Amino acid sequence: DAGVIQSPRHEVTEMGQEVTLRCKPISGHDYLFWYRQTMMRGLELLIYFNNNVPIDDSGMPEDRFSAKMPNASFSTLKIQPSEPRDSAVYFCATSRVGGVGPQHFGDGTRLSIL
Amino acid sequence: QKEVEQDPGPLSVPEGAIVSLNCTYSNSAFQYFMWYRQYSRKGPELLMYTYSSGNKEDGRFTAQVDKSSKYISLFIRDSQPSDSATYLCAIRGDSNYQLIWGAGTKLIIKP
């Protein structure tokens, strides 16, 4: 069974550019979570979806961040415009039906904003 | 006070030693307790998952929950260099699907 797939693995771009991170969840998992990890703040939940519907986006830092899940097989996290303080590793994680099970993580996107 | 406290380390021990990793938490309503392992440049992967109190063993790993003290532990027996990683505790209540994460403890096993 394929795990959570994230792309790109690395992204380096200049401040002000739009950044789009992508996630393909594990088939059959109906919860999807976007996290950001930094040395200073650890792992932070940005937003999560249930059955493609955003449930809680209170962790999204600013209006520059947006996330979508157009279908059960795909989600995006977009930053526009990007700033150097957005540099971090962004993880997508998914969980089985009911959300009570453990979360399965992708290998993340390492984002550097110059 | 943070909801989950975890010493970031690093914790360095010789190969073969017993390792004890710990987290404390503040909310007595928490019911689900997890330990994740994260290797460098990889996503966290689930190691142990327990509900409520008690112990759970899986090979060289034992997870322990003490709800009266709001304290959870992960023990690693016969530690190996391949156990070198960051270990994160994660806790969840009954009614909320969000996990509360510890800061992670960096563990180094010296050959």
mmCIF file of C-alpha atoms in Angstrom:
data_model
loop_
_atom_site.group_PDB
_atom_site.id
_atom_site.type_symbol
_atom_site.label_atom_id
_atom_site.label_comp_id
_atom_site.label_asym_id
_atom_site.label_seq_id
_atom_site.Cartn_x
_atom_site.Cartn_y
_atom_site.Cartn_z
ATOM 1 C CA ASP A 1 0.000 0.000 0.000
ATOM 2 C CA ALA A 2 1.532 3.318 -1.041
ATOM 3 C CA GLY A 3 2.059 5.830 1.712
ATOM 4 C CA VAL A 4 1.306 9.539 1.730
ATOM 5 C CA ILE A 5 3.018 11.144 -1.235
ATOM 6 C CA GLN A 6 4.131 14.752 -1.135
ATOM 7 C CA SER A 7 5.628 16.885 -3.866
ATOM 8 C CA PRO A 8 7.935 18.572 -4.393
ATOM 9 C CA ARG A 9 10.445 17.238 -1.845
ATOM 10 C CA HIS A 10 12.403 20.475 -1.938
ATOM 11 C CA GLU A 11 11.418 23.970 -3.034
ATOM 12 C CA VAL A 12 13.632 27.026 -3.112
ATOM 13 C CA THR A 13 12.086 30.258 -4.282
ATOM 14 C CA GLU A 14 12.331 33.972 -3.847
ATOM 15 C CA MET A 15 10.265 36.047 -1.515
ATOM 16 C CA GLY A 16 6.981 37.146 -3.032
ATOM 17 C CA GLN A 17 6.561 34.088 -5.252
ATOM 18 C CA GLU A 18 3.604 31.752 -5.042
ATOM 19 C CA VAL A 19 4.330 28.305 -3.625
ATOM 20 C CA THR A 20 2.117 25.256 -4.054
ATOM 21 C CA LEU A 21 2.663 22.089 -2.074
ATOM 22 C CA ARG A 22 0.893 18.897 -3.012
ATOM 23 C CA CYS A 23 -0.280 15.804 -1.174
ATOM 24 C CA LYS A 24 -1.748 12.485 -2.253
ATOM 25 C CA PRO A 25 -3.318 10.728 0.732
ATOM 26 C CA ILE A 26 -3.456 7.018 1.421
ATOM 27 C CA SER A 27 -6.498 5.521 -0.266
ATOM 28 C CA GLY A 28 -9.399 5.113 2.156
ATOM 29 C CA HIS A 29 -8.116 7.645 4.669
ATOM 30 C CA ASP A 30 -10.738 10.333 5.158
ATOM 31 C CA TYR A 31 -8.824 12.711 7.407
ATOM 32 C CA LEU A 32 -6.022 14.829 6.003
ATOM 33 C CA PHE A 33 -3.766 17.104 8.036
ATOM 34 C CA TRP A 34 -1.242 19.763 6.991
ATOM 35 C CA TYR A 35 1.593 20.468 9.416
ATOM 36 C CA ARG A 36 4.571 22.784 9.508
ATOM 37 C CA GLN A 37 7.763 21.845 11.379
ATOM 38 C CA THR A 38 10.524 24.213 12.466
ATOM 39 C CA MET A 39 13.289 23.950 15.030
ATOM 40 C CA MET A 40 11.828 26.816 17.031
ATOM 41 C CA ARG A 41 8.165 25.819 17.090
ATOM 42 C CA GLY A 42 8.215 22.074 16.484
ATOM 43 C CA LEU A 43 5.300 20.445 14.677
ATOM 44 C CA GLU A 44 2.322 22.766 14.213
ATOM 45 C CA LEU A 45 -1.059 21.799 12.792
ATOM 46 C CA LEU A 46 -2.124 24.241 10.084
ATOM 47 C CA ILE A 47 -5.437 22.793 8.888
ATOM 48 C CA TYR A 48 -7.270 19.505 8.627
ATOM 49 C CA PHE A 49 -9.948 18.078 6.368
ATOM 50 C CA ASN A 50 -12.570 15.385 6.820
ATOM 51 C CA ASN A 51 -14.092 13.900 3.688
ATOM 52 C CA ASN A 52 -12.520 16.747 1.654
ATOM 53 C CA VAL A 53 -14.140 19.441 3.814
ATOM 54 C CA PRO A 54 -11.938 21.809 5.866
ATOM 55 C CA ILE A 55 -12.829 21.318 9.532
ATOM 56 C CA ASP A 56 -10.379 23.509 11.429
ATOM 57 C CA ASP A 57 -8.061 26.084 9.852
ATOM 58 C CA SER A 58 -7.270 27.967 13.047
ATOM 59 C CA GLY A 59 -3.603 27.020 12.698
ATOM 60 C CA MET A 60 -3.188 28.743 9.343
ATOM 61 C CA PRO A 61 -0.833 31.607 10.190
ATOM 62 C CA GLU A 62 -2.142 34.268 7.816
ATOM 63 C CA ASP A 63 -4.385 34.893 4.863
ATOM 64 C CA ARG A 64 -1.371 34.256 2.666
ATOM 65 C CA PHE A 65 -1.902 30.555 3.377
ATOM 66 C CA SER A 66 -4.713 28.590 1.790
ATOM 67 C CA ALA A 67 -5.478 24.876 1.449
ATOM 68 C CA LYS A 68 -7.838 22.904 -0.721
ATOM 69 C CA MET A 69 -8.928 19.324 -1.116
ATOM 70 C CA PRO A 70 -10.847 19.099 -4.395
ATOM 71 C CA ASN A 71 -11.218 15.296 -4.129
ATOM 72 C CA ALA A 72 -10.297 12.369 -1.905
ATOM 73 C CA SER A 73 -7.012 11.822 -3.749
ATOM 74 C CA PHE A 74 -5.435 15.249 -3.706
ATOM 75 C CA SER A 75 -4.788 18.261 -1.529
ATOM 76 C CA THR A 76 -2.783 21.454 -1.952
ATOM 77 C CA LEU A 77 -1.331 24.021 0.419
ATOM 78 C CA LYS A 78 -0.616 27.361 -1.196
ATOM 79 C CA ILE A 79 1.375 30.323 0.073
ATOM 80 C CA GLN A 80 0.959 33.609 -1.791
ATOM 81 C CA PRO A 81 2.982 35.754 -1.446
ATOM 82 C CA SER A 82 5.732 33.770 0.259
ATOM 83 C CA GLU A 83 8.041 35.297 2.900
ATOM 84 C CA PRO A 84 11.374 34.106 4.352
ATOM 85 C CA ARG A 85 9.674 33.257 7.675
ATOM 86 C CA ASP A 86 7.614 30.645 5.845
ATOM 87 C CA SER A 87 10.758 28.541 5.433
ATOM 88 C CA ALA A 88 10.083 25.203 7.119
ATOM 89 C CA VAL A 89 9.312 21.565 6.408
ATOM 90 C CA TYR A 90 5.657 21.055 5.532
ATOM 91 C CA PHE A 91 4.093 17.662 6.169
ATOM 92 C CA CYS A 92 0.872 16.102 5.029
ATOM 93 C CA ALA A 93 -0.583 13.310 7.169
ATOM 94 C CA THR A 94 -3.698 11.177 6.778
ATOM 95 C CA SER A 95 -5.808 9.043 9.067
ATOM 96 C CA ARG A 96 -8.343 6.265 8.553
ATOM 97 C CA VAL A 97 -12.095 6.461 8.842
ATOM 98 C CA GLY A 98 -13.181 8.132 12.059
ATOM 99 C CA GLY A 99 -9.873 9.819 12.682
ATOM 100 C CA VAL A 100 -9.240 7.776 15.809
ATOM 101 C CA GLY A 101 -6.409 5.870 14.253
ATOM 102 C CA PRO A 102 -2.819 7.033 14.036
ATOM 103 C CA GLN A 103 -1.722 9.609 11.495
ATOM 104 C CA HIS A 104 0.507 8.520 8.635
ATOM 105 C CA PHE A 105 2.955 11.117 7.392
ATOM 106 C CA GLY A 106 4.540 11.846 4.063
ATOM 107 C CA ASP A 107 8.229 12.703 3.883
ATOM 108 C CA GLY A 108 7.512 16.399 3.712
ATOM 109 C CA THR A 109 8.409 19.345 1.509
ATOM 110 C CA ARG A 110 11.466 21.316 2.593
ATOM 111 C CA LEU A 111 10.656 24.919 1.694
ATOM 112 C CA SER A 112 13.240 27.694 1.580
ATOM 113 C CA ILE A 113 12.170 31.249 0.825
ATOM 114 C CA LEU A 114 15.101 33.502 -0.026
ATOM 115 C CA GLN B 1 2.276 26.064 30.551
ATOM 116 C CA LYS B 2 2.306 23.985 27.380
ATOM 117 C CA GLU B 3 -0.243 21.177 27.111
ATOM 118 C CA VAL B 4 2.523 18.654 26.454
ATOM 119 C CA GLU B 5 6.072 19.028 27.734
ATOM 120 C CA GLN B 6 8.994 17.029 26.362
ATOM 121 C CA ASP B 7 12.700 17.553 26.908
ATOM 122 C CA PRO B 8 14.294 18.213 23.490
ATOM 123 C CA GLY B 9 17.614 16.635 24.514
ATOM 124 C CA PRO B 10 19.820 15.570 22.900
ATOM 125 C CA LEU B 11 20.066 12.362 24.867
ATOM 126 C CA SER B 12 23.219 10.377 24.134
ATOM 127 C CA VAL B 13 23.640 6.796 25.388
ATOM 128 C CA PRO B 14 25.917 3.866 24.540
ATOM 129 C CA GLU B 15 24.684 1.004 22.386
ATOM 130 C CA GLY B 16 22.891 -1.657 24.400
ATOM 131 C CA ALA B 17 21.652 0.728 27.092
ATOM 132 C CA ILE B 18 18.020 1.037 28.175
ATOM 133 C CA VAL B 19 16.590 4.357 27.064
ATOM 134 C CA SER B 20 13.776 6.185 28.822
ATOM 135 C CA LEU B 21 11.944 8.985 27.016
ATOM 136 C CA ASN B 22 9.197 10.955 28.732
ATOM 137 C CA CYS B 23 6.415 13.484 28.318
ATOM 138 C CA THR B 24 4.133 15.202 30.771
ATOM 139 C CA TYR B 25 0.742 16.620 29.930
ATOM 140 C CA SER B 26 -1.723 18.936 31.605
ATOM 141 C CA ASN B 27 -5.222 17.855 30.492
ATOM 142 C CA SER B 28 -6.678 14.855 32.321
ATOM 143 C CA ALA B 29 -9.209 14.376 29.501
ATOM 144 C CA PHE B 30 -6.508 13.121 27.159
ATOM 145 C CA GLN B 31 -7.077 9.462 26.349
ATOM 146 C CA TYR B 32 -4.946 8.489 23.346
ATOM 147 C CA PHE B 33 -1.181 8.457 23.651
ATOM 148 C CA MET B 34 1.265 7.925 20.827
ATOM 149 C CA TRP B 35 4.983 7.816 20.245
ATOM 150 C CA TYR B 36 6.372 8.683 16.841
ATOM 151 C CA ARG B 37 9.912 8.259 15.580
ATOM 152 C CA GLN B 38 11.362 10.714 13.079
ATOM 153 C CA TYR B 39 14.579 10.090 11.197
ATOM 154 C CA SER B 40 16.433 13.000 9.656
ATOM 155 C CA ARG B 41 14.707 14.357 6.545
ATOM 156 C CA LYS B 42 11.760 11.963 6.911
ATOM 157 C CA GLY B 43 8.237 12.262 8.233
ATOM 158 C CA PRO B 44 7.269 11.003 11.692
ATOM 159 C CA GLU B 45 6.266 7.346 11.785
ATOM 160 C CA LEU B 46 4.097 5.751 14.455
ATOM 161 C CA LEU B 47 5.907 3.532 16.956
ATOM 162 C CA MET B 48 3.420 2.933 19.741
ATOM 163 C CA TYR B 49 -0.267 3.733 20.287
ATOM 164 C CA THR B 50 -2.062 3.281 23.595
ATOM 165 C CA TYR B 51 -5.487 4.114 24.917
ATOM 166 C CA SER B 52 -5.934 5.212 28.536
ATOM 167 C CA SER B 53 -3.571 3.828 31.172
ATOM 168 C CA GLY B 54 -1.210 0.919 31.344
ATOM 169 C CA ASN B 55 1.701 -0.586 29.476
ATOM 170 C CA LYS B 56 2.093 -1.787 25.925
ATOM 171 C CA GLU B 57 5.044 -3.753 24.637
ATOM 172 C CA ASP B 58 6.239 -4.274 21.074
ATOM 173 C CA GLY B 59 9.601 -5.948 20.686
ATOM 174 C CA ARG B 60 12.262 -3.774 22.274
ATOM 175 C CA PHE B 61 9.797 -0.920 22.841
ATOM 176 C CA THR B 62 7.494 -0.415 25.826
ATOM 177 C CA ALA B 63 5.050 2.457 26.174
ATOM 178 C CA GLN B 64 3.766 3.327 29.620
ATOM 179 C CA VAL B 65 0.951 5.692 30.594
ATOM 180 C CA ASP B 66 0.406 6.955 34.133
ATOM 181 C CA LYS B 67 -2.777 9.021 34.031
ATOM 182 C CA SER B 68 -2.678 9.818 37.740
ATOM 183 C CA SER B 69 0.633 11.603 37.228
ATOM 184 C CA LYS B 70 -0.141 12.741 33.669
ATOM 185 C CA TYR B 71 3.104 11.156 32.578
ATOM 186 C CA ILE B 72 3.934 8.952 29.610
ATOM 187 C CA SER B 73 7.128 7.066 28.887
ATOM 188 C CA LEU B 74 8.765 5.138 26.092
ATOM 189 C CA PHE B 75 11.415 2.600 26.996
ATOM 190 C CA ILE B 76 13.841 1.160 24.467
ATOM 191 C CA ARG B 77 15.726 -1.981 25.491
ATOM 192 C CA ASP B 78 19.022 -3.074 23.961
ATOM 193 C CA SER B 79 19.305 0.227 22.103
ATOM 194 C CA GLN B 80 20.908 0.169 18.646
ATOM 195 C CA PRO B 81 22.587 2.889 16.571
ATOM 196 C CA SER B 82 19.624 2.577 14.184
ATOM 197 C CA ASP B 83 17.394 3.848 17.026
ATOM 198 C CA SER B 84 19.098 7.250 16.719
ATOM 199 C CA ALA B 85 16.274 9.604 15.783
ATOM 200 C CA THR B 86 13.939 12.186 17.235
ATOM 201 C CA TYR B 87 11.090 10.730 19.297
ATOM 202 C CA LEU B 88 7.876 12.733 19.547
ATOM 203 C CA CYS B 89 5.001 12.086 21.896
ATOM 204 C CA ALA B 90 1.520 12.946 20.658
ATOM 205 C CA ILE B 91 -1.661 13.030 22.693
ATOM 206 C CA ARG B 92 -5.326 13.323 21.812
ATOM 207 C CA GLY B 93 -8.571 13.727 23.703
ATOM 208 C CA ASP B 94 -11.762 11.780 23.084
ATOM 209 C CA SER B 95 -13.667 14.394 21.171
ATOM 210 C CA ASN B 96 -11.026 16.098 19.127
ATOM 211 C CA TYR B 97 -9.162 14.550 16.233
ATOM 212 C CA GLN B 98 -6.263 16.905 16.578
ATOM 213 C CA LEU B 99 -3.038 15.691 18.145
ATOM 214 C CA ILE B 100 -1.087 17.726 20.676
ATOM 215 C CA TRP B 101 2.607 17.212 19.997
ATOM 216 C CA GLY B 102 5.622 17.282 22.237
ATOM 217 C CA ALA B 103 8.727 19.102 21.057
ATOM 218 C CA GLY B 104 10.533 15.815 20.347
ATOM 219 C CA THR B 105 13.624 14.358 22.043
ATOM 220 C CA LYS B 106 16.695 13.804 19.894
ATOM 221 C CA LEU B 107 18.225 10.428 20.793
ATOM 222 C CA ILE B 108 21.770 9.443 19.861
ATOM 223 C CA ILE B 109 22.946 5.859 20.341
ATOM 224 C CA LYS B 110 26.753 5.639 20.281
ATOM 225 C CA PRO B 111 28.252 2.414 18.867
#
